[in-house]
PDB file of C-alpha atoms in Angstrom:
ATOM      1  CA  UNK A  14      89.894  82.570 107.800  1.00 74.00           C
ATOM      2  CA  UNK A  15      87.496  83.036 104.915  1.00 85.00           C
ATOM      3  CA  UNK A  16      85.488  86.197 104.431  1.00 94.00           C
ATOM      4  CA  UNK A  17      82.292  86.476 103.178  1.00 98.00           C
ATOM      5  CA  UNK A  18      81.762  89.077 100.465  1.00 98.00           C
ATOM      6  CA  UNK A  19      78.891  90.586  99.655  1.00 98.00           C
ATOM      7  CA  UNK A  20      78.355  91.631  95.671  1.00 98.00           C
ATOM      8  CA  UNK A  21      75.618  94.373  95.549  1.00 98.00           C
ATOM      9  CA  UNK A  22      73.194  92.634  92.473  1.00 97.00           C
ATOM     10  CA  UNK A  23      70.887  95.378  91.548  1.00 96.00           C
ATOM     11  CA  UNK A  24      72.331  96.390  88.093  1.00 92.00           C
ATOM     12  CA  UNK A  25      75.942  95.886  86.612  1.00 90.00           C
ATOM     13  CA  UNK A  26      78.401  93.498  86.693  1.00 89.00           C
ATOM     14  CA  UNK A  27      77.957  91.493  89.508  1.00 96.00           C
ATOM     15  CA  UNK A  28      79.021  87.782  87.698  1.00 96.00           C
ATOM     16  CA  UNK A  29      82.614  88.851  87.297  1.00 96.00           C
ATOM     17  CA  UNK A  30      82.818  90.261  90.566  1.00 98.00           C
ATOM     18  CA  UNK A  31      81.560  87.209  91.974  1.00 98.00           C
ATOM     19  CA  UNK A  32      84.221  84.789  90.167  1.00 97.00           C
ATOM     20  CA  UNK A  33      86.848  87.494  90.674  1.00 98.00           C
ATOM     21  CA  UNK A  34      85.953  87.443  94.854  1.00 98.00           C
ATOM     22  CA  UNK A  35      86.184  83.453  94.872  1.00 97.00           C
ATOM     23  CA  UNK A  36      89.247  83.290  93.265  1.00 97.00           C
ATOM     24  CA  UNK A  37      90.949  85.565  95.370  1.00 97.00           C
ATOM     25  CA  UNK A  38      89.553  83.195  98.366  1.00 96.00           C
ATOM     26  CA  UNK A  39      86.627  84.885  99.667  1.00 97.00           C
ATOM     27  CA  UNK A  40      83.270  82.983 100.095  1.00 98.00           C
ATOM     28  CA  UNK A  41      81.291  85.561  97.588  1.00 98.00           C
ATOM     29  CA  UNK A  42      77.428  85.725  97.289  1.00 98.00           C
ATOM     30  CA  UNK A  43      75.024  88.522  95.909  1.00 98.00           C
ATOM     31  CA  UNK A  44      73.112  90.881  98.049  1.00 98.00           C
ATOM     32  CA  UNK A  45      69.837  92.362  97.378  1.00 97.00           C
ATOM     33  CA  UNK A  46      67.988  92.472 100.352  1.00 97.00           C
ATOM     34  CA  UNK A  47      68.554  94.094 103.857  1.00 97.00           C
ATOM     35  CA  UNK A  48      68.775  90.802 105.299  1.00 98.00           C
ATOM     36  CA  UNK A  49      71.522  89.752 102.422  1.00 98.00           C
ATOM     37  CA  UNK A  50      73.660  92.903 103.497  1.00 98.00           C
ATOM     38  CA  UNK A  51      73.343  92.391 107.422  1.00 97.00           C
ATOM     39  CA  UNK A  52      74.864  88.582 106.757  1.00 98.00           C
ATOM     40  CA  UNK A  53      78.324  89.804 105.191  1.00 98.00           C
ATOM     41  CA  UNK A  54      81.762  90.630 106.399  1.00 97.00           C
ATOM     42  CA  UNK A  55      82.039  93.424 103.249  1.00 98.00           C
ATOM     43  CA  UNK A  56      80.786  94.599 100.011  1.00 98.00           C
ATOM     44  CA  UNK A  57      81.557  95.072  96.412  1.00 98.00           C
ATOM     45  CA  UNK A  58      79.569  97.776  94.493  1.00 98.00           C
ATOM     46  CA  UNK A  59      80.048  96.920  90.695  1.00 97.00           C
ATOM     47  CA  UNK A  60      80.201  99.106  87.880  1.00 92.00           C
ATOM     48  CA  UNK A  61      77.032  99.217  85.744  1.00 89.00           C
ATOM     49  CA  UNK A  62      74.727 102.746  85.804  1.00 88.00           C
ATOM     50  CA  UNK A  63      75.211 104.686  88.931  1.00 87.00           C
ATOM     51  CA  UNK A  64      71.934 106.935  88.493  1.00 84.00           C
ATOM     52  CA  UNK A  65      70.035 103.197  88.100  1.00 88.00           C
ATOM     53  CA  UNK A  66      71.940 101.805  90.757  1.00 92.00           C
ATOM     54  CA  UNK A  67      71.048 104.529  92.942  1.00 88.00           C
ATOM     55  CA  UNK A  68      67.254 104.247  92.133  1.00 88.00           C
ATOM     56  CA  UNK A  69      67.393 100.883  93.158  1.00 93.00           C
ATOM     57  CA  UNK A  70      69.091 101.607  96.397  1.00 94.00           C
ATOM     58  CA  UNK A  71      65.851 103.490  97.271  1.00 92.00           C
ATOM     59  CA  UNK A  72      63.626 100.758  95.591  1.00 94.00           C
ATOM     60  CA  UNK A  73      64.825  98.389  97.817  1.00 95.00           C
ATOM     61  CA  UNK A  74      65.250  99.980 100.369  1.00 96.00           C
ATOM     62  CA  UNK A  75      68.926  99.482 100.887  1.00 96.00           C
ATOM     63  CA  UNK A  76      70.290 103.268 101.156  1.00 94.00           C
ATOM     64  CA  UNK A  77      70.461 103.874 104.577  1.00 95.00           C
ATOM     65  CA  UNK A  78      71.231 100.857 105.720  1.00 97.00           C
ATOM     66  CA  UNK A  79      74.427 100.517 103.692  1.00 97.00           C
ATOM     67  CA  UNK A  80      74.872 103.812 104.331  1.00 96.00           C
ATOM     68  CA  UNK A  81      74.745 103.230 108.079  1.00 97.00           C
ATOM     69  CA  UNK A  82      77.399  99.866 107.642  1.00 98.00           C
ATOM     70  CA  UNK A  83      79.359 102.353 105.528  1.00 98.00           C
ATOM     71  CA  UNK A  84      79.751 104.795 108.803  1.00 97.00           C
ATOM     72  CA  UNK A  85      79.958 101.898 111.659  1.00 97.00           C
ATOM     73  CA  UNK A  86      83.471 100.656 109.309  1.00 97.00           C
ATOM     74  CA  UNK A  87      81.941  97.950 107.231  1.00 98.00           C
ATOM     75  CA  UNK A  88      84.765  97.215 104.326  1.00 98.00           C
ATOM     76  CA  UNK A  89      83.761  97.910 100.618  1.00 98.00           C
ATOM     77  CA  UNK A  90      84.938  98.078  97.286  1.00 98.00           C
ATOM     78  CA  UNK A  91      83.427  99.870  94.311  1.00 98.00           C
ATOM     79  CA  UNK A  92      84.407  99.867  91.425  1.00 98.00           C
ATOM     80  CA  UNK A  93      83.535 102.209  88.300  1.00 95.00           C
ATOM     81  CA  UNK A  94      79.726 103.275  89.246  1.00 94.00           C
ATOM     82  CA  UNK A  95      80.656 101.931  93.007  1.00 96.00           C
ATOM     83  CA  UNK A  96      83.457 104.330  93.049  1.00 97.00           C
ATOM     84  CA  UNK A  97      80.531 107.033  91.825  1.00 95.00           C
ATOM     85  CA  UNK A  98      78.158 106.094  95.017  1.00 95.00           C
ATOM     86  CA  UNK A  99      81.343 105.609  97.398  1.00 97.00           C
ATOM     87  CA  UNK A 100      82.056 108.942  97.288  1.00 96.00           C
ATOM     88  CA  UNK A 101      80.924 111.782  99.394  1.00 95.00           C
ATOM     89  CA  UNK A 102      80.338 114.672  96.877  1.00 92.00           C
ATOM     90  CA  UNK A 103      79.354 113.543  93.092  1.00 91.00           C
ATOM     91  CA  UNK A 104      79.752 115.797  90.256  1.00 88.00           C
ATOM     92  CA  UNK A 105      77.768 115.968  86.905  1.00 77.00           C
ATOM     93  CA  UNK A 106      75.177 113.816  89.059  1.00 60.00           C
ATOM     94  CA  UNK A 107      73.158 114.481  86.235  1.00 61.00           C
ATOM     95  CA  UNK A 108      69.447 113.622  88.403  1.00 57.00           C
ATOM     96  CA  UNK A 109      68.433 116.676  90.687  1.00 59.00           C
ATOM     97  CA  UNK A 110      68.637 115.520  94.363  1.00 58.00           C
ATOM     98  CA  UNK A 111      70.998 112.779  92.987  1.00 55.00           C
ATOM     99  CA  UNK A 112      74.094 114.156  95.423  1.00 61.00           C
ATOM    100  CA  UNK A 113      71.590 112.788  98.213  1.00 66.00           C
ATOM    101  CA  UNK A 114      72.334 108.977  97.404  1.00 72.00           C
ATOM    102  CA  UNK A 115      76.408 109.569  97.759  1.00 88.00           C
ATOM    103  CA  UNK A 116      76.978 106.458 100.477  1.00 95.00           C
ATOM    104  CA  UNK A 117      79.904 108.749 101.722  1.00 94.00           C
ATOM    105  CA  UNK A 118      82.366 105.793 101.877  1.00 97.00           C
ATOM    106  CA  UNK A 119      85.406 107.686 101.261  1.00 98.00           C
ATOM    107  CA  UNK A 120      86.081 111.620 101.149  1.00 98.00           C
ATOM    108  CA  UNK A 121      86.208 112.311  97.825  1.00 97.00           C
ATOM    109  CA  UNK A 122      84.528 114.430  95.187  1.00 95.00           C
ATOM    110  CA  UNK A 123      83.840 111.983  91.666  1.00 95.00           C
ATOM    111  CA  UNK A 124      83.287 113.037  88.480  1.00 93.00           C
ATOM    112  CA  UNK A 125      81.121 111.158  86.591  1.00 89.00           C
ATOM    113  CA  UNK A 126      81.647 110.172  83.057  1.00 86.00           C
ATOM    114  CA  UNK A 127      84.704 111.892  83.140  1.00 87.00           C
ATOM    115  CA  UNK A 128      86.510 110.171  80.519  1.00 85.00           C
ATOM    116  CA  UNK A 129      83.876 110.832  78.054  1.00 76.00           C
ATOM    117  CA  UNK A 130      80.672 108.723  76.385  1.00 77.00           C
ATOM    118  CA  UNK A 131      80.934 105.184  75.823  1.00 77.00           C
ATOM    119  CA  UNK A 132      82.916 105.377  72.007  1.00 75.00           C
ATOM    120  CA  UNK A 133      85.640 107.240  74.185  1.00 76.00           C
ATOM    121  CA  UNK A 134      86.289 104.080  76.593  1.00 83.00           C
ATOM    122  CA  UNK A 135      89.658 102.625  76.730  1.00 88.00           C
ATOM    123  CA  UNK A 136      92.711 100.629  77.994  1.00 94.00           C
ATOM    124  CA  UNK A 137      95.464 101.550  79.446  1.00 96.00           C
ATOM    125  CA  UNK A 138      98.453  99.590  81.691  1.00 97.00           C
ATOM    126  CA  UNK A 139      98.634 101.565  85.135  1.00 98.00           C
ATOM    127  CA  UNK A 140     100.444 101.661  88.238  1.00 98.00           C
ATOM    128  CA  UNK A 141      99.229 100.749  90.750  1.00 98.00           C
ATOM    129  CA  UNK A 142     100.615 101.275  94.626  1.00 98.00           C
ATOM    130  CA  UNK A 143     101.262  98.005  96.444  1.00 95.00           C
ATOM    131  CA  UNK A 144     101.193  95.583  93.519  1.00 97.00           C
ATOM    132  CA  UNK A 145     104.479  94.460  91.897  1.00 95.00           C
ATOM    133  CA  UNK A 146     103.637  95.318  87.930  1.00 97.00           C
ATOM    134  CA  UNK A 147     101.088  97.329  86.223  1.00 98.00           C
ATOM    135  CA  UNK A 148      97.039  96.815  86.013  1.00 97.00           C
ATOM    136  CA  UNK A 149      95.576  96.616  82.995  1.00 96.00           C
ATOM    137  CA  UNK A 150      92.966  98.751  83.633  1.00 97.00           C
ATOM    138  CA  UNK A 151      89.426  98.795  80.857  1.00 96.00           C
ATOM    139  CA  UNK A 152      87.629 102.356  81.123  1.00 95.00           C
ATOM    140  CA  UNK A 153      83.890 102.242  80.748  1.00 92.00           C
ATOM    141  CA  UNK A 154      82.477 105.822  80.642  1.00 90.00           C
ATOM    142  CA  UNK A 155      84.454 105.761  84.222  1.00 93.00           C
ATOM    143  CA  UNK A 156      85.043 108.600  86.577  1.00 95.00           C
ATOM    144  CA  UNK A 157      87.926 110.056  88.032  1.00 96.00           C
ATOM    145  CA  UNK A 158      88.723 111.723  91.704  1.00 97.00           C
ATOM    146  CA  UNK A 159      88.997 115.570  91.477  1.00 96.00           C
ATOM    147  CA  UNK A 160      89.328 115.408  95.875  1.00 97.00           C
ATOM    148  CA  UNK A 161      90.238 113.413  97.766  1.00 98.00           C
ATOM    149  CA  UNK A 162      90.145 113.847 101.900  1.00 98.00           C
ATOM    150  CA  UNK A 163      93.542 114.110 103.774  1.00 97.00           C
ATOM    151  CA  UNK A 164      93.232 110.000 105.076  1.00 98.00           C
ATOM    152  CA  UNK A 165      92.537 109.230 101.351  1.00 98.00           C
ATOM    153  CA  UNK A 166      95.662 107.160  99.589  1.00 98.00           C
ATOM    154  CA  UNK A 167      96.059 107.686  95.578  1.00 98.00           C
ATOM    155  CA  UNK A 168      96.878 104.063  94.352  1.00 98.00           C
ATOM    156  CA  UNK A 169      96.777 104.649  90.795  1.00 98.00           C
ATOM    157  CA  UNK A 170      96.556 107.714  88.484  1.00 98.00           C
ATOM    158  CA  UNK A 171      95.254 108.265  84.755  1.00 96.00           C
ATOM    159  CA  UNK A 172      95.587 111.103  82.951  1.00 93.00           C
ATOM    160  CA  UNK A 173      96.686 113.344  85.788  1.00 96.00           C
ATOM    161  CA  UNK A 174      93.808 112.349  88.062  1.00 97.00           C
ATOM    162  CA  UNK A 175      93.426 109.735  91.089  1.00 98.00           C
ATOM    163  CA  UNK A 176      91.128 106.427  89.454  1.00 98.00           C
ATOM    164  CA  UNK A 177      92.173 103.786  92.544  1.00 98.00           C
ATOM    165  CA  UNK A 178      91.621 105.305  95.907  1.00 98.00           C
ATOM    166  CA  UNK A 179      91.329 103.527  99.657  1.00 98.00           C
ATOM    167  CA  UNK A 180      90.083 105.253 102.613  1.00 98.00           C
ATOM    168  CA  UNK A 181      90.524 102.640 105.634  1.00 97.00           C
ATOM    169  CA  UNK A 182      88.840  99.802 104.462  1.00 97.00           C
ATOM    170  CA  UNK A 183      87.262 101.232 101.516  1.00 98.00           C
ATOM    171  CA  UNK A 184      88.547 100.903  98.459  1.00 98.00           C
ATOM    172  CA  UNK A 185      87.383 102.190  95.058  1.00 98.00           C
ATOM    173  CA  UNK A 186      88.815 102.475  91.568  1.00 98.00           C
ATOM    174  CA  UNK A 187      87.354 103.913  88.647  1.00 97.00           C
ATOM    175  CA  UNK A 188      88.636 101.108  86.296  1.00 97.00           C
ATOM    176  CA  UNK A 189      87.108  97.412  86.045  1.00 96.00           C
ATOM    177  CA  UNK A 190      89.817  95.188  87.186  1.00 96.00           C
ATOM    178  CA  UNK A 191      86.886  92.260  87.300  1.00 96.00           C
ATOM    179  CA  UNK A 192      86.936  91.850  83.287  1.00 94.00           C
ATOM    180  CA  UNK A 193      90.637  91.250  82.865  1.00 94.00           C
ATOM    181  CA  UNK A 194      91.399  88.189  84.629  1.00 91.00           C
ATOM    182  CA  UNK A 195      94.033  90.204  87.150  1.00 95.00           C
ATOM    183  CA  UNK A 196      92.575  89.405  90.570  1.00 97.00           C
ATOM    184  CA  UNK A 197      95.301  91.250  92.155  1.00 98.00           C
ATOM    185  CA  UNK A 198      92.734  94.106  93.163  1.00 98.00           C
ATOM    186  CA  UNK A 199      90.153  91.433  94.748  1.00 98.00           C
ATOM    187  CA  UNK A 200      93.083  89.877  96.029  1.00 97.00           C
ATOM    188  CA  UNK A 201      94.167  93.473  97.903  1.00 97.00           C
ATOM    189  CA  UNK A 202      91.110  94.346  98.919  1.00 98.00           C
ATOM    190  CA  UNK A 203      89.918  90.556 100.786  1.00 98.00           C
ATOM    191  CA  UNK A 204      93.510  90.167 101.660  1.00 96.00           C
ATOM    192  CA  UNK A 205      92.608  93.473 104.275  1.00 96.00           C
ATOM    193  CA  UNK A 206      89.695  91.908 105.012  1.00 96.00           C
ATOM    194  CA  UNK A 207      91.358  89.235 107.209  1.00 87.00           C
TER     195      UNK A 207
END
């Protein structure tokens, strides 16, 4: 059975999500519009800025809908600034108001930034629950979870805090498994799908 998997393309790295989804079998295609979103099994919500990406949301008018697919158990992964708008409490939000646009896709608090400004980025080989080796994971300016709900599984852990979380069908990491060439994480996450 194939999947279709929506890649939210309003700002980020939607490309690389988009090669990473097909090669792990799923039929992947970008959304933008409402219409877009109401045609797909599930959703990816790249990294890239979350305040921008938020914005956008709103712009085109895409918040409470996904919002709403969010509550009535649509599957999703986020990763980096998805991970940021997944979550159901955001810290260092950094916009007034800005806590408004969580999608509440998992019950978590986020921190964003919380590895530091873009010169303190880095790599670093993790484990990661239900694969057989390590991910290489690439930190961007990524968050980390400082809560997570009690149906919230820790997959992976970075310097002492959670940074690959699932919730159900929701699945977020704070890490950009999409630039590596490891689709294990796509793999995971459209594997559940079916």
């Amino acid at each position: 059975m194939t999947v279709r998997v929506g890649v939210l393309a309003l700002q980020g790295d939607t490309r690389e999500h988009l090669a990473a989804l097909t090669e792990a079998g799923a039929q992947a295609c970008t959304v933008r519009r409402l219409a877009e979103l109401d045609s797909v099994d599930a959703l990816v919500i790249p990294g890239g800025e979350s305040t921008v990406m938020s914005h956008l949301l709103r712009e085109f008018e895409l918040l409470e809908p996904l919002r709403a697919r969010l509550a009535d158990g649509m599957p999703a992964y986020g990763s980096c600034a998805g991970m940021i708008l997944l979550a159901t409490e955001i810290l260092d939000a950094g916009v007034p108001g800005r806590e408004a646009l969580a999608l509440r896709g998992i019950d978590m608090t986020v921190r964003r930034n919380a590895f530091g400004r873009q010169v303190d980025s880095f790599e670093e080989s993790i484990p990661f629950a239900g694969l057989d080796s390590d991910v290489h994971a690439v930190f961007i300016r990524a968050p980390w979870v400082e809560r997570v709900g009690e149906s919230v599984e820790v997959l992976a852990t970075a310097a002492g805090h959670p940074v690959a979380v699932r919730q159900g069908k929701v699945l977020a990491t704070s890490f950009h498994p999409e630039v590596t060439g490891d689709r294990r994480v796509h793999r995971m996450f459209v594997d559940s799908l079916r």
